[in-house]
PDB file of C-alpha atoms in Angstrom:
ATOM      1  CA  UNK A  20      37.301 -79.224  -0.238  1.00  0.00           C
ATOM      2  CA  UNK A  21      39.957 -76.483   1.789  1.00  0.00           C
ATOM      3  CA  UNK A  22      40.736 -74.428  -0.822  1.00  0.00           C
ATOM      4  CA  UNK A  23      36.433 -74.056  -1.604  1.00  0.00           C
ATOM      5  CA  UNK A  24      36.745 -73.266   1.916  1.00  0.00           C
ATOM      6  CA  UNK A  25      39.323 -70.178   2.821  1.00  0.00           C
ATOM      7  CA  UNK A  26      37.195 -68.658  -0.424  1.00  0.00           C
ATOM      8  CA  UNK A  27      34.518 -69.222   1.806  1.00  0.00           C
ATOM      9  CA  UNK A  28      35.598 -67.711   4.624  1.00  0.00           C
ATOM     10  CA  UNK A  29      37.526 -65.485   3.037  1.00  0.00           C
ATOM     11  CA  UNK A  30      34.363 -64.203   1.448  1.00  0.00           C
ATOM     12  CA  UNK A  31      33.112 -63.855   4.759  1.00  0.00           C
ATOM     13  CA  UNK A  32      35.423 -61.723   6.207  1.00  0.00           C
ATOM     14  CA  UNK A  33      34.883 -59.662   3.698  1.00  0.00           C
ATOM     15  CA  UNK A  34      31.518 -59.348   3.561  1.00  0.00           C
ATOM     16  CA  UNK A  35      31.275 -58.769   7.802  1.00  0.00           C
ATOM     17  CA  UNK A  36      34.246 -56.556   7.242  1.00  0.00           C
ATOM     18  CA  UNK A  37      31.823 -54.566   4.654  1.00  0.00           C
ATOM     19  CA  UNK A  38      29.024 -54.775   7.672  1.00  0.00           C
ATOM     20  CA  UNK A  39      31.009 -53.657  10.297  1.00  0.00           C
ATOM     21  CA  UNK A  40      31.979 -50.639   8.262  1.00  0.00           C
ATOM     22  CA  UNK A  41      28.980 -49.221   7.225  1.00  0.00           C
ATOM     23  CA  UNK A  42      27.740 -49.658  10.927  1.00  0.00           C
ATOM     24  CA  UNK A  43      30.323 -47.001  12.629  1.00  0.00           C
ATOM     25  CA  UNK A  44      29.737 -44.611   9.374  1.00  0.00           C
ATOM     26  CA  UNK A  45      26.015 -44.511  10.009  1.00  0.00           C
ATOM     27  CA  UNK A  46      27.238 -43.581  13.615  1.00  0.00           C
ATOM     28  CA  UNK A  47      29.661 -40.988  13.141  1.00  0.00           C
ATOM     29  CA  UNK A  48      26.714 -39.651  10.421  1.00  0.00           C
ATOM     30  CA  UNK A  49      24.243 -39.700  13.038  1.00  0.00           C
ATOM     31  CA  UNK A  50      26.454 -38.600  15.297  1.00  0.00           C
ATOM     32  CA  UNK A  51      27.799 -35.750  13.192  1.00  0.00           C
ATOM     33  CA  UNK A  52      23.810 -35.163  12.306  1.00  0.00           C
ATOM     34  CA  UNK A  53      22.353 -34.459  16.171  1.00  0.00           C
ATOM     35  CA  UNK A  54      25.487 -32.750  16.568  1.00  0.00           C
ATOM     36  CA  UNK A  55      25.587 -30.062  14.208  1.00  0.00           C
ATOM     37  CA  UNK A  56      21.827 -29.810  15.004  1.00  0.00           C
ATOM     38  CA  UNK A  57      22.201 -29.315  18.434  1.00  0.00           C
ATOM     39  CA  UNK A  58      25.106 -26.666  18.095  1.00  0.00           C
ATOM     40  CA  UNK A  59      22.175 -24.589  15.104  1.00  0.00           C
ATOM     41  CA  UNK A  60      20.213 -24.600  18.030  1.00  0.00           C
ATOM     42  CA  UNK A  61      22.385 -23.056  20.557  1.00  0.00           C
ATOM     43  CA  UNK A  62      24.345 -21.018  18.051  1.00  0.00           C
ATOM     44  CA  UNK A  63      19.958 -19.848  16.784  1.00  0.00           C
ATOM     45  CA  UNK A  64      19.161 -19.576  20.925  1.00  0.00           C
ATOM     46  CA  UNK A  65      21.972 -17.189  20.997  1.00  0.00           C
ATOM     47  CA  UNK A  66      20.486 -14.909  19.047  1.00  0.00           C
ATOM     48  CA  UNK A  67      17.576 -14.205  20.590  1.00  0.00           C
ATOM     49  CA  UNK A  68      17.951 -12.415  23.155  1.00  0.00           C
ATOM     50  CA  UNK A  69      17.743  -9.032  23.403  1.00  0.00           C
ATOM     51  CA  UNK A  70      21.607  -8.094  22.403  1.00  0.00           C
ATOM     52  CA  UNK A  71      22.198 -10.844  19.654  1.00  0.00           C
ATOM     53  CA  UNK A  72      25.720 -10.703  19.132  1.00  0.00           C
ATOM     54  CA  UNK A  73      27.804 -10.440  16.360  1.00  0.00           C
ATOM     55  CA  UNK A  74      28.206 -14.272  15.666  1.00  0.00           C
ATOM     56  CA  UNK A  75      27.933 -15.716  12.145  1.00  0.00           C
ATOM     57  CA  UNK A  76      24.908 -18.271  12.609  1.00  0.00           C
ATOM     58  CA  UNK A  77      23.293 -15.018  13.553  1.00  0.00           C
ATOM     59  CA  UNK A  78      23.650 -13.401  10.235  1.00  0.00           C
ATOM     60  CA  UNK A  79      21.828 -16.097   8.546  1.00  0.00           C
ATOM     61  CA  UNK A  80      18.251 -15.402   7.524  1.00  0.00           C
ATOM     62  CA  UNK A  81      16.602 -17.672   8.063  1.00  0.00           C
ATOM     63  CA  UNK A  82      13.852 -16.644  10.592  1.00  0.00           C
ATOM     64  CA  UNK A  83      10.507 -14.511  10.679  1.00  0.00           C
ATOM     65  CA  UNK A  84      10.860 -10.753   9.558  1.00  0.00           C
ATOM     66  CA  UNK A  85       8.356  -7.690  10.265  1.00  0.00           C
ATOM     67  CA  UNK A  86       9.567  -5.634   6.812  1.00  0.00           C
ATOM     68  CA  UNK A  87       7.589  -2.348   4.728  1.00  0.00           C
ATOM     69  CA  UNK A  88       7.731  -0.866   0.890  1.00  0.00           C
ATOM     70  CA  UNK A  89       7.092   1.577  -0.305  1.00  0.00           C
ATOM     71  CA  UNK A  90       5.934   1.416  -4.186  1.00  0.00           C
ATOM     72  CA  UNK A  91       6.875   4.706  -5.749  1.00  0.00           C
ATOM     73  CA  UNK A  92       3.852   6.893  -7.141  1.00  0.00           C
ATOM     74  CA  UNK A  93       5.079   9.705  -9.425  1.00  0.00           C
ATOM     75  CA  UNK A  94       1.394  11.395  -9.498  1.00  0.00           C
ATOM     76  CA  UNK A  95       1.187  11.740  -5.517  1.00  0.00           C
ATOM     77  CA  UNK A  96       1.317   9.755  -2.081  1.00  0.00           C
ATOM     78  CA  UNK A  97       3.519   6.956  -2.548  1.00  0.00           C
ATOM     79  CA  UNK A  98       1.947   3.592  -1.475  1.00  0.00           C
ATOM     80  CA  UNK A  99       3.724   2.173   1.768  1.00  0.00           C
ATOM     81  CA  UNK A 100       2.201  -0.830   3.903  1.00  0.00           C
ATOM     82  CA  UNK A 101       3.861  -3.592   6.028  1.00  0.00           C
ATOM     83  CA  UNK A 102       3.795  -7.162   5.914  1.00  0.00           C
ATOM     84  CA  UNK A 103       5.117 -10.357   7.933  1.00  0.00           C
ATOM     85  CA  UNK A 104       7.576 -13.321   6.411  1.00  0.00           C
ATOM     86  CA  UNK A 105       9.872 -16.383   6.799  1.00  0.00           C
ATOM     87  CA  UNK A 106      12.615 -17.156   5.243  1.00  0.00           C
ATOM     88  CA  UNK A 107      12.598 -20.878   5.300  1.00  0.00           C
ATOM     89  CA  UNK A 108      16.000 -23.119   5.257  1.00  0.00           C
ATOM     90  CA  UNK A 109      16.935 -24.511   2.566  1.00  0.00           C
ATOM     91  CA  UNK A 110      15.393 -22.244   0.243  1.00  0.00           C
ATOM     92  CA  UNK A 111      11.866 -21.782   0.969  1.00  0.00           C
ATOM     93  CA  UNK A 112       9.624 -18.780   1.805  1.00  0.00           C
ATOM     94  CA  UNK A 113       6.372 -17.041   2.520  1.00  0.00           C
ATOM     95  CA  UNK A 114       4.388 -14.214   3.301  1.00  0.00           C
ATOM     96  CA  UNK A 115       1.241 -11.839   4.489  1.00  0.00           C
ATOM     97  CA  UNK A 116       0.512  -8.292   3.442  1.00  0.00           C
ATOM     98  CA  UNK A 117      -1.167  -6.420   4.153  1.00  0.00           C
ATOM     99  CA  UNK A 118      -1.978  -5.296   0.470  1.00  0.00           C
ATOM    100  CA  UNK A 119      -3.254  -7.860  -0.103  1.00  0.00           C
ATOM    101  CA  UNK A 120      -6.478  -7.220   1.403  1.00  0.00           C
ATOM    102  CA  UNK A 121      -7.036  -3.967  -0.199  1.00  0.00           C
ATOM    103  CA  UNK A 122      -9.557  -3.912  -3.221  1.00  0.00           C
ATOM    104  CA  UNK A 123      -7.268  -4.740  -6.675  1.00  0.00           C
ATOM    105  CA  UNK A 124      -5.467  -5.837  -5.172  1.00  0.00           C
ATOM    106  CA  UNK A 125      -6.914  -9.103  -3.251  1.00  0.00           C
ATOM    107  CA  UNK A 126      -3.453 -11.874  -3.082  1.00  0.00           C
ATOM    108  CA  UNK A 127      -2.844 -15.075  -1.442  1.00  0.00           C
ATOM    109  CA  UNK A 128      -0.012 -15.061   0.802  1.00  0.00           C
ATOM    110  CA  UNK A 129       2.468 -15.602  -1.034  1.00  0.00           C
ATOM    111  CA  UNK A 130       5.312 -18.183  -1.353  1.00  0.00           C
ATOM    112  CA  UNK A 131       8.272 -18.443  -3.031  1.00  0.00           C
ATOM    113  CA  UNK A 132      12.405 -19.238  -2.806  1.00  0.00           C
ATOM    114  CA  UNK A 133      14.952 -17.730  -1.721  1.00  0.00           C
ATOM    115  CA  UNK A 134      19.115 -17.579  -2.989  1.00  0.00           C
ATOM    116  CA  UNK A 135      22.359 -16.486  -0.436  1.00  0.00           C
ATOM    117  CA  UNK A 136      24.045 -14.566  -4.001  1.00  0.00           C
ATOM    118  CA  UNK A 137      26.695 -13.433  -1.808  1.00  0.00           C
ATOM    119  CA  UNK A 138      28.019 -12.621   1.867  1.00  0.00           C
ATOM    120  CA  UNK A 139      24.367 -10.851   3.112  1.00  0.00           C
ATOM    121  CA  UNK A 140      22.997 -10.191  -0.078  1.00  0.00           C
ATOM    122  CA  UNK A 141      20.547 -12.853  -1.150  1.00  0.00           C
ATOM    123  CA  UNK A 142      17.604 -13.096  -3.742  1.00  0.00           C
ATOM    124  CA  UNK A 143      13.574 -13.330  -3.679  1.00  0.00           C
ATOM    125  CA  UNK A 144      11.266 -14.324  -5.547  1.00  0.00           C
ATOM    126  CA  UNK A 145       6.886 -15.574  -4.666  1.00  0.00           C
ATOM    127  CA  UNK A 146       4.013 -15.340  -6.375  1.00  0.00           C
ATOM    128  CA  UNK A 147       0.485 -14.842  -5.331  1.00  0.00           C
ATOM    129  CA  UNK A 148      -2.242 -16.297  -6.170  1.00  0.00           C
ATOM    130  CA  UNK A 149      -5.076 -12.749  -6.488  1.00  0.00           C
ATOM    131  CA  UNK A 150      -8.271 -12.649  -7.244  1.00  0.00           C
ATOM    132  CA  UNK A 151     -11.927 -10.304  -7.078  1.00  0.00           C
ATOM    133  CA  UNK A 152     -14.069  -9.024  -3.995  1.00  0.00           C
ATOM    134  CA  UNK A 153     -16.313 -11.708  -5.370  1.00  0.00           C
ATOM    135  CA  UNK A 154     -13.910 -14.479  -4.714  1.00  0.00           C
ATOM    136  CA  UNK A 155     -13.376 -15.300  -8.390  1.00  0.00           C
ATOM    137  CA  UNK A 156      -9.677 -15.715  -9.750  1.00  0.00           C
ATOM    138  CA  UNK A 157      -8.172 -13.242 -11.701  1.00  0.00           C
ATOM    139  CA  UNK A 158      -4.605 -14.140 -12.426  1.00  0.00           C
ATOM    140  CA  UNK A 159      -1.023 -14.246 -10.361  1.00  0.00           C
ATOM    141  CA  UNK A 160       1.402 -11.093  -9.144  1.00  0.00           C
ATOM    142  CA  UNK A 161       5.488 -11.987  -8.892  1.00  0.00           C
ATOM    143  CA  UNK A 162       7.518 -10.147  -6.944  1.00  0.00           C
ATOM    144  CA  UNK A 163      11.392 -10.492  -7.412  1.00  0.00           C
ATOM    145  CA  UNK A 164      13.430  -8.651  -4.830  1.00  0.00           C
ATOM    146  CA  UNK A 165      17.096  -8.490  -3.905  1.00  0.00           C
ATOM    147  CA  UNK A 166      17.992  -7.345  -0.128  1.00  0.00           C
ATOM    148  CA  UNK A 167      20.685  -7.488   1.797  1.00  0.00           C
ATOM    149  CA  UNK A 168      21.346  -8.205   5.724  1.00  0.00           C
ATOM    150  CA  UNK A 169      22.850  -5.692   8.213  1.00  0.00           C
ATOM    151  CA  UNK A 170      26.247  -7.334  10.265  1.00  0.00           C
ATOM    152  CA  UNK A 171      23.724  -8.124  12.859  1.00  0.00           C
ATOM    153  CA  UNK A 172      21.730 -10.261  10.887  1.00  0.00           C
ATOM    154  CA  UNK A 173      18.615  -7.305  12.254  1.00  0.00           C
ATOM    155  CA  UNK A 174      17.582  -5.308  10.151  1.00  0.00           C
ATOM    156  CA  UNK A 175      17.268  -5.784   5.735  1.00  0.00           C
ATOM    157  CA  UNK A 176      16.877  -3.838   2.689  1.00  0.00           C
ATOM    158  CA  UNK A 177      16.630  -3.529  -0.482  1.00  0.00           C
ATOM    159  CA  UNK A 178      15.031  -2.697  -3.958  1.00  0.00           C
ATOM    160  CA  UNK A 179      12.449  -5.102  -6.852  1.00  0.00           C
ATOM    161  CA  UNK A 180       9.538  -5.242  -9.107  1.00  0.00           C
ATOM    162  CA  UNK A 181       6.444  -6.688  -9.247  1.00  0.00           C
ATOM    163  CA  UNK A 182       3.799  -7.808 -11.628  1.00  0.00           C
ATOM    164  CA  UNK A 183       0.598  -8.435 -12.238  1.00  0.00           C
ATOM    165  CA  UNK A 184      -0.736 -11.116 -14.506  1.00  0.00           C
ATOM    166  CA  UNK A 185      -4.150 -11.978 -15.590  1.00  0.00           C
ATOM    167  CA  UNK A 186      -5.867 -15.491 -15.769  1.00  0.00           C
ATOM    168  CA  UNK A 187      -4.076 -16.509 -19.781  1.00  0.00           C
ATOM    169  CA  UNK A 188      -0.533 -15.112 -18.441  1.00  0.00           C
ATOM    170  CA  UNK A 189      -0.732 -11.402 -19.810  1.00  0.00           C
ATOM    171  CA  UNK A 190       0.976  -8.799 -17.659  1.00  0.00           C
ATOM    172  CA  UNK A 191      -0.912  -6.151 -16.877  1.00  0.00           C
ATOM    173  CA  UNK A 192       0.350  -3.860 -13.990  1.00  0.00           C
ATOM    174  CA  UNK A 193       3.913  -3.966 -13.787  1.00  0.00           C
ATOM    175  CA  UNK A 194       6.320  -1.377 -10.408  1.00  0.00           C
ATOM    176  CA  UNK A 195       8.812  -0.711  -8.740  1.00  0.00           C
ATOM    177  CA  UNK A 196       9.790  -1.090  -4.202  1.00  0.00           C
ATOM    178  CA  UNK A 197      11.820  -0.286  -2.076  1.00  0.00           C
ATOM    179  CA  UNK A 198      12.005  -3.179   1.355  1.00  0.00           C
ATOM    180  CA  UNK A 199      12.885  -2.350   4.665  1.00  0.00           C
ATOM    181  CA  UNK A 200      13.084  -4.786   7.096  1.00  0.00           C
ATOM    182  CA  UNK A 201      14.027  -6.424  11.101  1.00  0.00           C
ATOM    183  CA  UNK A 202      14.166  -9.343  12.417  1.00  0.00           C
ATOM    184  CA  UNK A 203      11.152 -10.778  14.860  1.00  0.00           C
ATOM    185  CA  UNK A 204      13.217 -11.873  17.510  1.00  0.00           C
ATOM    186  CA  UNK A 205      11.993 -14.467  20.596  1.00  0.00           C
ATOM    187  CA  UNK A 206       9.898 -12.451  23.931  1.00  0.00           C
ATOM    188  CA  UNK A 207       9.535 -13.333  27.265  1.00  0.00           C
ATOM    189  CA  UNK A 208       6.203 -12.245  28.149  1.00  0.00           C
ATOM    190  CA  UNK A 209       5.985  -8.875  30.971  1.00  0.00           C
TER     191      UNK A 209
END
């Protein structure tokens, strides 16, 4: 009987140690997450000022940008338009541009994914749903881009290609473009 109680007591001790250790690990994980989030917020606030310091965190792509695209036209003036975009933490992406409101190029806002491939250089792929002036679906467009941010994380430039596909997935038009963008910063009202 004494032996059975000793085993039960040892099992209870091990169980108690496991529970306490698990609780400490949970507290440490929550504390680390809170501290990391607070540090990220402080760095983000420091990157928003009129004179953005050269913190590594300021070189992050996440945030919103105003971009200008130039599509070359061998037979005339290039097509130039602007858009706004947001790069989300974790690789999410959304955009809207002026070209999408032009007859022949009508499209929804774009949604896609981005990935950092080396220091300040990233890839982006996104899709738009296309439609005609009556609102009938016509297919999709796909944009693929490679770009690099400047050292301060305030601008980027790059190039890429695009394609339009019909409802059956057949590519009906393609092209290339160059892009420049500047980060949208928080500003106080005047």
